[in-house]
Coordinates of N, CA, C and O in Angstrom, one line a residue:
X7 N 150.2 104.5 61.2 CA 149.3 104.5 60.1 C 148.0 103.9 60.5 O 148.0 102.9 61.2
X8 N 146.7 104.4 60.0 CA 145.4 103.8 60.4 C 144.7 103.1 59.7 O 145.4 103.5 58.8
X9 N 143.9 102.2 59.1 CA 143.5 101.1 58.7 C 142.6 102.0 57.2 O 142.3 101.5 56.1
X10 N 142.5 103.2 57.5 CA 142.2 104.1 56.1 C 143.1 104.4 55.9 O 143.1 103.8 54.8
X11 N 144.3 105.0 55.9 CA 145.9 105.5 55.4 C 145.8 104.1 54.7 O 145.1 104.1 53.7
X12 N 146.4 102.8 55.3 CA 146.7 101.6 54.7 C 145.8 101.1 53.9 O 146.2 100.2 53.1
X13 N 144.7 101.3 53.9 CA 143.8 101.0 52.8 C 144.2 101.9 51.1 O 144.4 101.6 49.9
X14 N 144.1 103.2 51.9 CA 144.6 103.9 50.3 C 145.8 103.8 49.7 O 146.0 103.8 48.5
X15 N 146.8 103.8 50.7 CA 148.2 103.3 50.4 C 147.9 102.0 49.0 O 148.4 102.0 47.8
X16 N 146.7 101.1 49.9 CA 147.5 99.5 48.9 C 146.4 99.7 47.6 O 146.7 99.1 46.5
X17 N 145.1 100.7 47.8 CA 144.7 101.2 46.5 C 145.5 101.9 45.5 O 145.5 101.3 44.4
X18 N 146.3 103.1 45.7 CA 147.2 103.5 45.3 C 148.0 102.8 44.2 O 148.2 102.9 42.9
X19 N 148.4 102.0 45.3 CA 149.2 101.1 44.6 C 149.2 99.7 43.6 O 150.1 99.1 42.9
X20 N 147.5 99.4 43.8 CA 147.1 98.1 43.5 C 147.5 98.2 41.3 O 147.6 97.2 40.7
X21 N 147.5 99.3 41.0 CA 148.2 99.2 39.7 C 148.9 99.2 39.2 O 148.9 99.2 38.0
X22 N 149.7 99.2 39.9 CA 151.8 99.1 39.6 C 151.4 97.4 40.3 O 151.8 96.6 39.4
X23 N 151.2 97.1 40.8 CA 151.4 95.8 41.4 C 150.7 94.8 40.3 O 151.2 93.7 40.1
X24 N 149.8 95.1 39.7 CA 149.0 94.3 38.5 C 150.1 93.7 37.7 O 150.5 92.6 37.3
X25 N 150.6 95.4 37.3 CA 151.8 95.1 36.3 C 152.9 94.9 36.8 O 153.8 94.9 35.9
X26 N 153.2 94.7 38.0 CA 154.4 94.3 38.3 C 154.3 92.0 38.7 O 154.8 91.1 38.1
X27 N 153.5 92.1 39.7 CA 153.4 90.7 40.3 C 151.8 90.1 39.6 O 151.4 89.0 40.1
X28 N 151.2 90.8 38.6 CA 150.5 90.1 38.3 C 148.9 90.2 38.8 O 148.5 91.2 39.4
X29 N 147.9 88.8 38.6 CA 146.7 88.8 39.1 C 147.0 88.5 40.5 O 146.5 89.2 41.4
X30 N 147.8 87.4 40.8 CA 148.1 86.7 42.3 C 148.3 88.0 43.2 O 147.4 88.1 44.0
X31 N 149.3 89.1 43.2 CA 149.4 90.3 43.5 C 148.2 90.9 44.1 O 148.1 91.1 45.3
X32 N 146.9 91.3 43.1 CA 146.2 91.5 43.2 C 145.4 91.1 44.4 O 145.1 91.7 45.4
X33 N 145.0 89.7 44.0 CA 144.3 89.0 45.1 C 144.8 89.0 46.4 O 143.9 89.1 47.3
X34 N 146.4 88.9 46.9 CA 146.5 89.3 47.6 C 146.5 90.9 48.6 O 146.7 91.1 49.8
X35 N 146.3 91.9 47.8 CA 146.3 92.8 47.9 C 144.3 93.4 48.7 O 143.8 94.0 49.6
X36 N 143.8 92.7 47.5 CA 142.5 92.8 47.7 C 141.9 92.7 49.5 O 141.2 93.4 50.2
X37 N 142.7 91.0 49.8 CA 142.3 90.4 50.5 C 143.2 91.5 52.1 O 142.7 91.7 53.3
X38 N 143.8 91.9 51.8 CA 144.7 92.8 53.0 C 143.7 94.1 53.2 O 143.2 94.5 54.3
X39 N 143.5 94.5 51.9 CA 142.1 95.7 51.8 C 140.9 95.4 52.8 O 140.6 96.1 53.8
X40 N 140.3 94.3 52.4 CA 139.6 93.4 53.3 C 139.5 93.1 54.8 O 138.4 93.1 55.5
X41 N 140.6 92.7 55.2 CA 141.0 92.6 56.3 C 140.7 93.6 57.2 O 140.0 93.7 58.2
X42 N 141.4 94.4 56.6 CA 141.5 95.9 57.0 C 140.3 96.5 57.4 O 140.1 97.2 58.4
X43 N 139.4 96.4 56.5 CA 138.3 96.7 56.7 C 137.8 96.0 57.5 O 137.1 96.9 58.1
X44 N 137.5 94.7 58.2 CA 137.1 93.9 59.1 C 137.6 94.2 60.2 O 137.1 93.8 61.3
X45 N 138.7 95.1 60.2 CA 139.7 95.5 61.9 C 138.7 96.5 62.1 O 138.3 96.6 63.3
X46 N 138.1 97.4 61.1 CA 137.5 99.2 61.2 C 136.3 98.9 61.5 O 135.6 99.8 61.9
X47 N 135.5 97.3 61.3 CA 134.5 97.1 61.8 C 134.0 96.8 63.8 O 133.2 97.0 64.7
X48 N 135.5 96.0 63.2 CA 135.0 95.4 64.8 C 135.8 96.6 66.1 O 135.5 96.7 67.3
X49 N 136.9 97.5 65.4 CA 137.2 98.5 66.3 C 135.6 99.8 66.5 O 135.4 100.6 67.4
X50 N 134.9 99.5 65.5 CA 133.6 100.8 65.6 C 132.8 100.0 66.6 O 132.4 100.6 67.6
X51 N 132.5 98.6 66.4 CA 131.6 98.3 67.5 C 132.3 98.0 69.1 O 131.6 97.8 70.1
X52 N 133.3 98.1 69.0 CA 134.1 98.3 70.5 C 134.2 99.5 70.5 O 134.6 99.9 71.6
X53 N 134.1 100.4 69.8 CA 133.6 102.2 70.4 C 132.1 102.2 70.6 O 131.7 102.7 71.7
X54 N 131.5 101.8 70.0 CA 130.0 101.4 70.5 C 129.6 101.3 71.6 O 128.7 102.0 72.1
X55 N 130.3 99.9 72.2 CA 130.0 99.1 72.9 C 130.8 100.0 74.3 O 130.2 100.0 75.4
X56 N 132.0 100.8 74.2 CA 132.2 101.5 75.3 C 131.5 102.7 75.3 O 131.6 103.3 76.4
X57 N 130.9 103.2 74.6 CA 130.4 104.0 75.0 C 129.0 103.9 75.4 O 128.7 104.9 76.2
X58 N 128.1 103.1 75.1 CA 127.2 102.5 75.5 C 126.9 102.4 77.2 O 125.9 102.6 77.9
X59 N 128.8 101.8 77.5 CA 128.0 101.3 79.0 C 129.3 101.6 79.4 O 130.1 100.7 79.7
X60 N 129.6 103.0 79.3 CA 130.9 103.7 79.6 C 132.3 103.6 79.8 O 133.1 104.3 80.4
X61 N 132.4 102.2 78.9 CA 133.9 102.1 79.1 C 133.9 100.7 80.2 O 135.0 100.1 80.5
X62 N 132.4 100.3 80.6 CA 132.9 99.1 81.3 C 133.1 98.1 81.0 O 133.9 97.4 81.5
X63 N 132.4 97.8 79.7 CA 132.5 96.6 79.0 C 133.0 96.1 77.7 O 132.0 96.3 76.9
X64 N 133.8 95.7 77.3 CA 134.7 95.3 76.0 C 133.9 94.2 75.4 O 133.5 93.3 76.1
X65 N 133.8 94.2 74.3 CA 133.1 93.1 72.8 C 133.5 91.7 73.4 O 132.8 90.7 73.5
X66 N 135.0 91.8 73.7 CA 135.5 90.1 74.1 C 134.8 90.1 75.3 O 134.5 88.9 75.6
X67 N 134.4 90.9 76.3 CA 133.5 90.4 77.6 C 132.4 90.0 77.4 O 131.8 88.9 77.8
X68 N 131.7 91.1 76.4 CA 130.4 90.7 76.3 C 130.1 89.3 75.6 O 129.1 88.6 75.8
X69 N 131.0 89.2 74.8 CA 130.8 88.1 73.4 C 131.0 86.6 74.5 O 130.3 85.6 74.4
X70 N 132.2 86.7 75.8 CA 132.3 85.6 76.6 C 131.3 85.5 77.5 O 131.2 84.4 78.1
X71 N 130.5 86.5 77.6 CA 129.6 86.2 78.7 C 128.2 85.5 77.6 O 127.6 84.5 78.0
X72 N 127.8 86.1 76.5 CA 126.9 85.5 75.9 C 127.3 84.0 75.5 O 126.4 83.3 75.4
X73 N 128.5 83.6 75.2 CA 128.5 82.4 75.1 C 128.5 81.8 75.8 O 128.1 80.7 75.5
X74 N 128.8 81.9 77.5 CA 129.0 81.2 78.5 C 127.4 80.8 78.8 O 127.2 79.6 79.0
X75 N 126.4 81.8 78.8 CA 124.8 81.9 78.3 C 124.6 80.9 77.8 O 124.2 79.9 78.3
X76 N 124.6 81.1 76.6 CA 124.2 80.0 75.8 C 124.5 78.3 75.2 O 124.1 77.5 74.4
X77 N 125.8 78.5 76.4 CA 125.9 77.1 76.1 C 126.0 76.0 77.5 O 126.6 75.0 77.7
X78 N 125.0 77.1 78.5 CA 124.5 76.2 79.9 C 124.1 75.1 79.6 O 123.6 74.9 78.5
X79 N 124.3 74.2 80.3 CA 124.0 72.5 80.5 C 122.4 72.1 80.5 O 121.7 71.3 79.8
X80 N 122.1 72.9 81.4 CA 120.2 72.6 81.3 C 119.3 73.5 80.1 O 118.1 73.5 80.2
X81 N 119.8 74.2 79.3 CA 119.6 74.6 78.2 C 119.1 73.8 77.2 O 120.0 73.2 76.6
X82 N 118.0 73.7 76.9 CA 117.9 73.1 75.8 C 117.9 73.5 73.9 O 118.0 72.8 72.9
X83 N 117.6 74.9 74.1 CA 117.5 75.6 73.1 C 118.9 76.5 73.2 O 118.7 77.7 73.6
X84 N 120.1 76.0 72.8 CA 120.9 77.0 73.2 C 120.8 78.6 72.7 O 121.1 79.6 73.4
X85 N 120.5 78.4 71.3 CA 120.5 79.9 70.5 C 119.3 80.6 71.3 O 119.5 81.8 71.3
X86 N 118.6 80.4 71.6 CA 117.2 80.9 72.2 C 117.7 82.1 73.6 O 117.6 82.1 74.9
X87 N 118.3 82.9 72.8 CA 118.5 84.0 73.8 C 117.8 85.2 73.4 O 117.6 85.5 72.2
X88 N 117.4 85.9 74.9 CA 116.5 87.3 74.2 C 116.9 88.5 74.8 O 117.7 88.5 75.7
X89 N 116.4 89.4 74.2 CA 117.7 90.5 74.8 C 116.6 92.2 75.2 O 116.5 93.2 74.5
X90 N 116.0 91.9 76.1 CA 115.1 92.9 77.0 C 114.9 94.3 77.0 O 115.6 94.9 77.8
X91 N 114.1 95.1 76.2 CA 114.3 96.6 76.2 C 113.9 97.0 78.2 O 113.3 96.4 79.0
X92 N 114.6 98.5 78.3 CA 114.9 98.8 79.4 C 113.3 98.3 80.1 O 113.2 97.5 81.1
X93 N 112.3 98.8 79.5 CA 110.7 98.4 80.0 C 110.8 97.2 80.8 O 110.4 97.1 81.9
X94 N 111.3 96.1 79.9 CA 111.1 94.7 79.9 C 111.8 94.1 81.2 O 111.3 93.2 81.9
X95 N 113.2 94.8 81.3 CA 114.2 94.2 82.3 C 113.8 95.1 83.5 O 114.6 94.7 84.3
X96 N 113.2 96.0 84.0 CA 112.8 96.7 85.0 C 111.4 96.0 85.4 O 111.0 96.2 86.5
X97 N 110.5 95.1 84.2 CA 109.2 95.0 84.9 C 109.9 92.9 85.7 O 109.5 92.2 86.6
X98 N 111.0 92.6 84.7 CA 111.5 91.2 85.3 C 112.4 91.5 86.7 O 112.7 90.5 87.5
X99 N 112.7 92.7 87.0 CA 113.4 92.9 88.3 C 112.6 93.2 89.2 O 112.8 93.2 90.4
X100 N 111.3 93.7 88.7 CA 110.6 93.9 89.9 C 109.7 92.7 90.0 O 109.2 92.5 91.0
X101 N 109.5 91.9 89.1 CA 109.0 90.2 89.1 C 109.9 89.5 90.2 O 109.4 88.9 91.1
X102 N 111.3 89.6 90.1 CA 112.2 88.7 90.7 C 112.2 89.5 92.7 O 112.3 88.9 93.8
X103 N 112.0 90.8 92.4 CA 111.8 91.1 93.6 C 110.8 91.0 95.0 O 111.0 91.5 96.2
X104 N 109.8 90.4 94.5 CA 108.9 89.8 94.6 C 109.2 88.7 95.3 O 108.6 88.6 96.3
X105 N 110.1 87.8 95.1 CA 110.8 86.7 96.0 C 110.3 85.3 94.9 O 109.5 85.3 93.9
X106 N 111.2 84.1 95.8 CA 111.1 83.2 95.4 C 109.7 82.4 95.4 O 108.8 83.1 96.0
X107 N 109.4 81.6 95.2 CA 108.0 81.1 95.2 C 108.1 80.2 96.3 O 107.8 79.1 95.9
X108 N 108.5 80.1 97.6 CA 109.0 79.3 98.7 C 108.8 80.9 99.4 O 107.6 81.1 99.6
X109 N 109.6 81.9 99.7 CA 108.9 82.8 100.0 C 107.7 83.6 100.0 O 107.3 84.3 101.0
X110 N 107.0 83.4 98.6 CA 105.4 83.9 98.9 C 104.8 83.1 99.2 O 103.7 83.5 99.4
X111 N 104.9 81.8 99.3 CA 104.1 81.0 100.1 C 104.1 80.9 101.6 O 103.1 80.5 102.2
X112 N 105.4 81.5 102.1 CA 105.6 81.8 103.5 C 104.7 83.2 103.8 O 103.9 83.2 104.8
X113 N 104.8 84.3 102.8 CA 104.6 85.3 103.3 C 102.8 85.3 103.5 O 102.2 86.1 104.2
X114 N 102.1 84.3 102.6 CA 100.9 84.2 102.3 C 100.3 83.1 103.5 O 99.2 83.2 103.9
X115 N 101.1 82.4 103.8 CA 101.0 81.8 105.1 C 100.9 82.4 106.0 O 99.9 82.2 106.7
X116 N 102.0 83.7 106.6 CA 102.1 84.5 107.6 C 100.7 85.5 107.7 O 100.1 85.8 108.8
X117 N 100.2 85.9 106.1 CA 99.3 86.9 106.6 C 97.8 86.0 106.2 O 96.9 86.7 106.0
X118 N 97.6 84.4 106.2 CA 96.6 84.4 106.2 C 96.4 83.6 107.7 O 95.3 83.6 108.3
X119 N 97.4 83.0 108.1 CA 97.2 82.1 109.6 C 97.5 83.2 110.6 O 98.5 84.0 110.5
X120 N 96.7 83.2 111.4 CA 96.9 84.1 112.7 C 97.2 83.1 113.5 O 97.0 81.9 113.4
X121 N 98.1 84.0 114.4 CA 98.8 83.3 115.8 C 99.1 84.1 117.0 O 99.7 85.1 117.2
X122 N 98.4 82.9 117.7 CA 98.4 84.0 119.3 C 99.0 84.6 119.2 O 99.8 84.5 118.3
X123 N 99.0 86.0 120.3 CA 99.9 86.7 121.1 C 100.5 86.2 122.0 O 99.8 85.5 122.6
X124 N 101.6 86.3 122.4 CA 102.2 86.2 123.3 C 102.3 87.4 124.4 O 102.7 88.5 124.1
X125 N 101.8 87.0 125.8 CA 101.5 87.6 126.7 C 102.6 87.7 127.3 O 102.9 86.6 127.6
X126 N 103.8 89.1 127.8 CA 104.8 88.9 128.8 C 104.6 89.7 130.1 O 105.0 90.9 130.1
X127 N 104.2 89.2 131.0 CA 103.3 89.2 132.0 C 104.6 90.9 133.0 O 104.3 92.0 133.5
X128 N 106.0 90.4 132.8 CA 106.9 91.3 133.2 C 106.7 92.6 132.4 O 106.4 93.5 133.2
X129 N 106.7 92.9 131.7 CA 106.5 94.0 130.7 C 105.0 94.0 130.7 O 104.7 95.2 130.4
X130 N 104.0 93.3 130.8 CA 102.5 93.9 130.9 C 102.4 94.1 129.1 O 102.3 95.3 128.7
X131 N 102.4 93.4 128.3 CA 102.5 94.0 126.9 C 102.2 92.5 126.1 O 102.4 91.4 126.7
X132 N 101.9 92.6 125.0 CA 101.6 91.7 124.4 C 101.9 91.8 122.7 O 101.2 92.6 122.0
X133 N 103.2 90.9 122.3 CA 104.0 90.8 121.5 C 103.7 89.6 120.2 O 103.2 88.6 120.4
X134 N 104.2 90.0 118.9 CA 104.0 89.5 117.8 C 104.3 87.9 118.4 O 104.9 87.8 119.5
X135 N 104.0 86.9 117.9 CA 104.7 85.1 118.0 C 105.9 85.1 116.9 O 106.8 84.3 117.0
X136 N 106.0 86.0 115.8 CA 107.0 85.8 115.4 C 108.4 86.8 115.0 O 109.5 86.4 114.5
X137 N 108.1 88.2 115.5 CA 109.2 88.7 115.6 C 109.3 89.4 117.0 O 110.1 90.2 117.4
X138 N 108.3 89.0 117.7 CA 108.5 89.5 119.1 C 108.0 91.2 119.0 O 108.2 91.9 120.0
X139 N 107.3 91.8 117.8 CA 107.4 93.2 118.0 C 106.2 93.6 119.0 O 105.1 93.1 118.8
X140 N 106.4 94.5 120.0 CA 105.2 94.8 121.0 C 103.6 94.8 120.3 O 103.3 96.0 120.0
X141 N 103.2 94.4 120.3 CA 101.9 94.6 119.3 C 100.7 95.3 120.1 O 99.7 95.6 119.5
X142 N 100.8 95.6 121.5 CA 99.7 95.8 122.4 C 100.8 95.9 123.3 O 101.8 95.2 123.6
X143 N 99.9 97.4 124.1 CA 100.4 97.6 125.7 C 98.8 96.9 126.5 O 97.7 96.7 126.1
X144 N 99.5 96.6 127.6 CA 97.8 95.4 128.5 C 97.3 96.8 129.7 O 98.1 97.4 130.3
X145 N 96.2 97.1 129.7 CA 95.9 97.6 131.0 C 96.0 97.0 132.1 O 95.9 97.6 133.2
X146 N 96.0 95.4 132.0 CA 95.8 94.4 133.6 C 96.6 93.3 133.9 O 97.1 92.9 132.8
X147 N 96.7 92.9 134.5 CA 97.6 91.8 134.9 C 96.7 90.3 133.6 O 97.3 89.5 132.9
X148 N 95.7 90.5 133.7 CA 94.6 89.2 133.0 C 94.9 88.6 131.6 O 94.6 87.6 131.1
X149 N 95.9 90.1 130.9 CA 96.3 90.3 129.4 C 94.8 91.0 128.7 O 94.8 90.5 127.6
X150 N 93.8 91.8 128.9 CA 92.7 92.7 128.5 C 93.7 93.7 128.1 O 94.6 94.2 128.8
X151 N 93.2 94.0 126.6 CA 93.7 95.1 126.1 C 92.7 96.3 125.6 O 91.4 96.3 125.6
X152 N 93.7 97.2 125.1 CA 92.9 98.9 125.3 C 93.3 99.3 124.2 O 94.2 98.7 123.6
X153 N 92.7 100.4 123.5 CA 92.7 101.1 122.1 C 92.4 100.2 121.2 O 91.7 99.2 121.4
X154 N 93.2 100.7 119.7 CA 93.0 100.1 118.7 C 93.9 98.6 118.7 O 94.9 98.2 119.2
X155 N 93.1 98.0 117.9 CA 93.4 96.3 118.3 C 94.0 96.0 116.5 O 93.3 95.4 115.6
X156 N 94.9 96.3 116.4 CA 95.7 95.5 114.7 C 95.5 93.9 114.6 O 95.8 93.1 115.5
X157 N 95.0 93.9 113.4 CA 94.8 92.9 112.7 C 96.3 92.2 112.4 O 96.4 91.0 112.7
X158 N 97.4 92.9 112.0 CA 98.6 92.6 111.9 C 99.5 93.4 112.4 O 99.3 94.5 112.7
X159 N 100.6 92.6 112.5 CA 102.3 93.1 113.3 C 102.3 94.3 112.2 O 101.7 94.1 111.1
X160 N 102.9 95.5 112.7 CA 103.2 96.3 112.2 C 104.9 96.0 111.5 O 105.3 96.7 110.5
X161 N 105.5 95.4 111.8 CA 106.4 95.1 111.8 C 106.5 94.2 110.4 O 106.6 94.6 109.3
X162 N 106.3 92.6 111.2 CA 106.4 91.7 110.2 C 105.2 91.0 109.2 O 105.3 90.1 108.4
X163 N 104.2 91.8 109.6 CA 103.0 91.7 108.6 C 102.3 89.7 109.2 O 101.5 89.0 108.6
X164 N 102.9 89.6 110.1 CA 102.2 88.4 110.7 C 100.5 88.9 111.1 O 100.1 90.0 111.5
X165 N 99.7 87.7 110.8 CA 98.3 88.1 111.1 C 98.1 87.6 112.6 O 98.6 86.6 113.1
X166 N 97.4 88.5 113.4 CA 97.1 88.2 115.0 C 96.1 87.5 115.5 O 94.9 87.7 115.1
X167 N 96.2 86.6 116.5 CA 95.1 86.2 116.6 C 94.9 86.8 118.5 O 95.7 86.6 119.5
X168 N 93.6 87.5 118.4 CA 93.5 88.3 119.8 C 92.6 87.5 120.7 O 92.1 87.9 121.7
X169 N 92.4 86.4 119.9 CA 91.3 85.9 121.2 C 91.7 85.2 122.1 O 90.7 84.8 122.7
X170 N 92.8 84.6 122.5 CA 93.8 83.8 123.3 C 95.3 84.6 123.3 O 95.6 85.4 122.5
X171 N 95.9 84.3 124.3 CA 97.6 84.5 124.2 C 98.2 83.4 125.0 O 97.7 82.9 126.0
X172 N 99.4 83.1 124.4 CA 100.5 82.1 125.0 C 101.0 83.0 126.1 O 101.2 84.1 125.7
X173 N 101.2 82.7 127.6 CA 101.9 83.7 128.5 C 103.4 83.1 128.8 O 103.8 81.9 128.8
X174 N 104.1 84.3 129.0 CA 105.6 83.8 129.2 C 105.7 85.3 130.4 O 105.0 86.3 130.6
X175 N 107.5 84.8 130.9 CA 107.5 85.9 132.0 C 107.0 85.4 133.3 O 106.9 86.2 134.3

């Protein structure tokens, strides 16, 4: 039986019960109506909620994961939760992707400090200082180089400094 069958059932019925068990009857009857109806609520928002995000996630997951949310230790405003349209949560993933603020200070370090080349006298070539990527073939034993002269590693976006080289080899 479904929670509308048993709803009309105890409507049905709720007039023979007046006159049989009275107002108390009643009230209890009312209150089972009720109930019932609170099962049809929260089973529609768990159809909602699966179909939403196809069946991965259930009301008791979601409802445990927001509480677990909101009642973190360094929280100070516990209720103070916000809940992101797709816009919002795609422009914060691409914020977060961006790196930590210890990493763009590295990476802003890397492309504003240049640093020798390293000259490897065996290979005749002259290489990034920090990922080693070939950055220059040498025409001479001296480390004098030829063609286009990059500002940066192609590689690791390190800035070059071409007017000296460390020699190794």
């Amino acid at each position: 039986m479904t929670e509308n069958e048993a709803i009309e059932r105890i409507k049905y019925r709720m007039h023979t019960v007046e006159q049989v068990a009275g107002k108390g009857g009643m009230e209890d009857l009312e209150m089972a109506i009720k109930a019932l109806e609170e099962v049809q609520q929260y089973r529609a928002l768990e159809t909602r909620l699966a179909e939403m995000f196809g069946g991965a996630l259930c009301l008791e997951i979601v409802i445990d994961e927001l509480e677990r949310q909101l009642k973190e230790p360094d929280n100070p405003h516990p209720i103070n939760a916000k809940i992101l349209t797709y816009e919002d949560a795609a422009a914060w993933d691409a914020y977060h992707a961006i790196g930590t603020p210890e990493e763009c200070r590295a990476a802003v370090e890397k492309h504003q400090r240049a640093k020798n080349l390293i000259f490897d006298k065996s290979l005749m070539v002259l290489s990034c200082p920090t990922c080693g990527h070939y950055a220059q073939e040498v025409v001479d034993g001296d480390g004098s180089t030829r063609g286009n002269i990059p500002k940066y590693c192609s590689r690791c976006g390190q800035r070059l400094d071409w007017g000296t080289s460390d020699e190794t080899g």
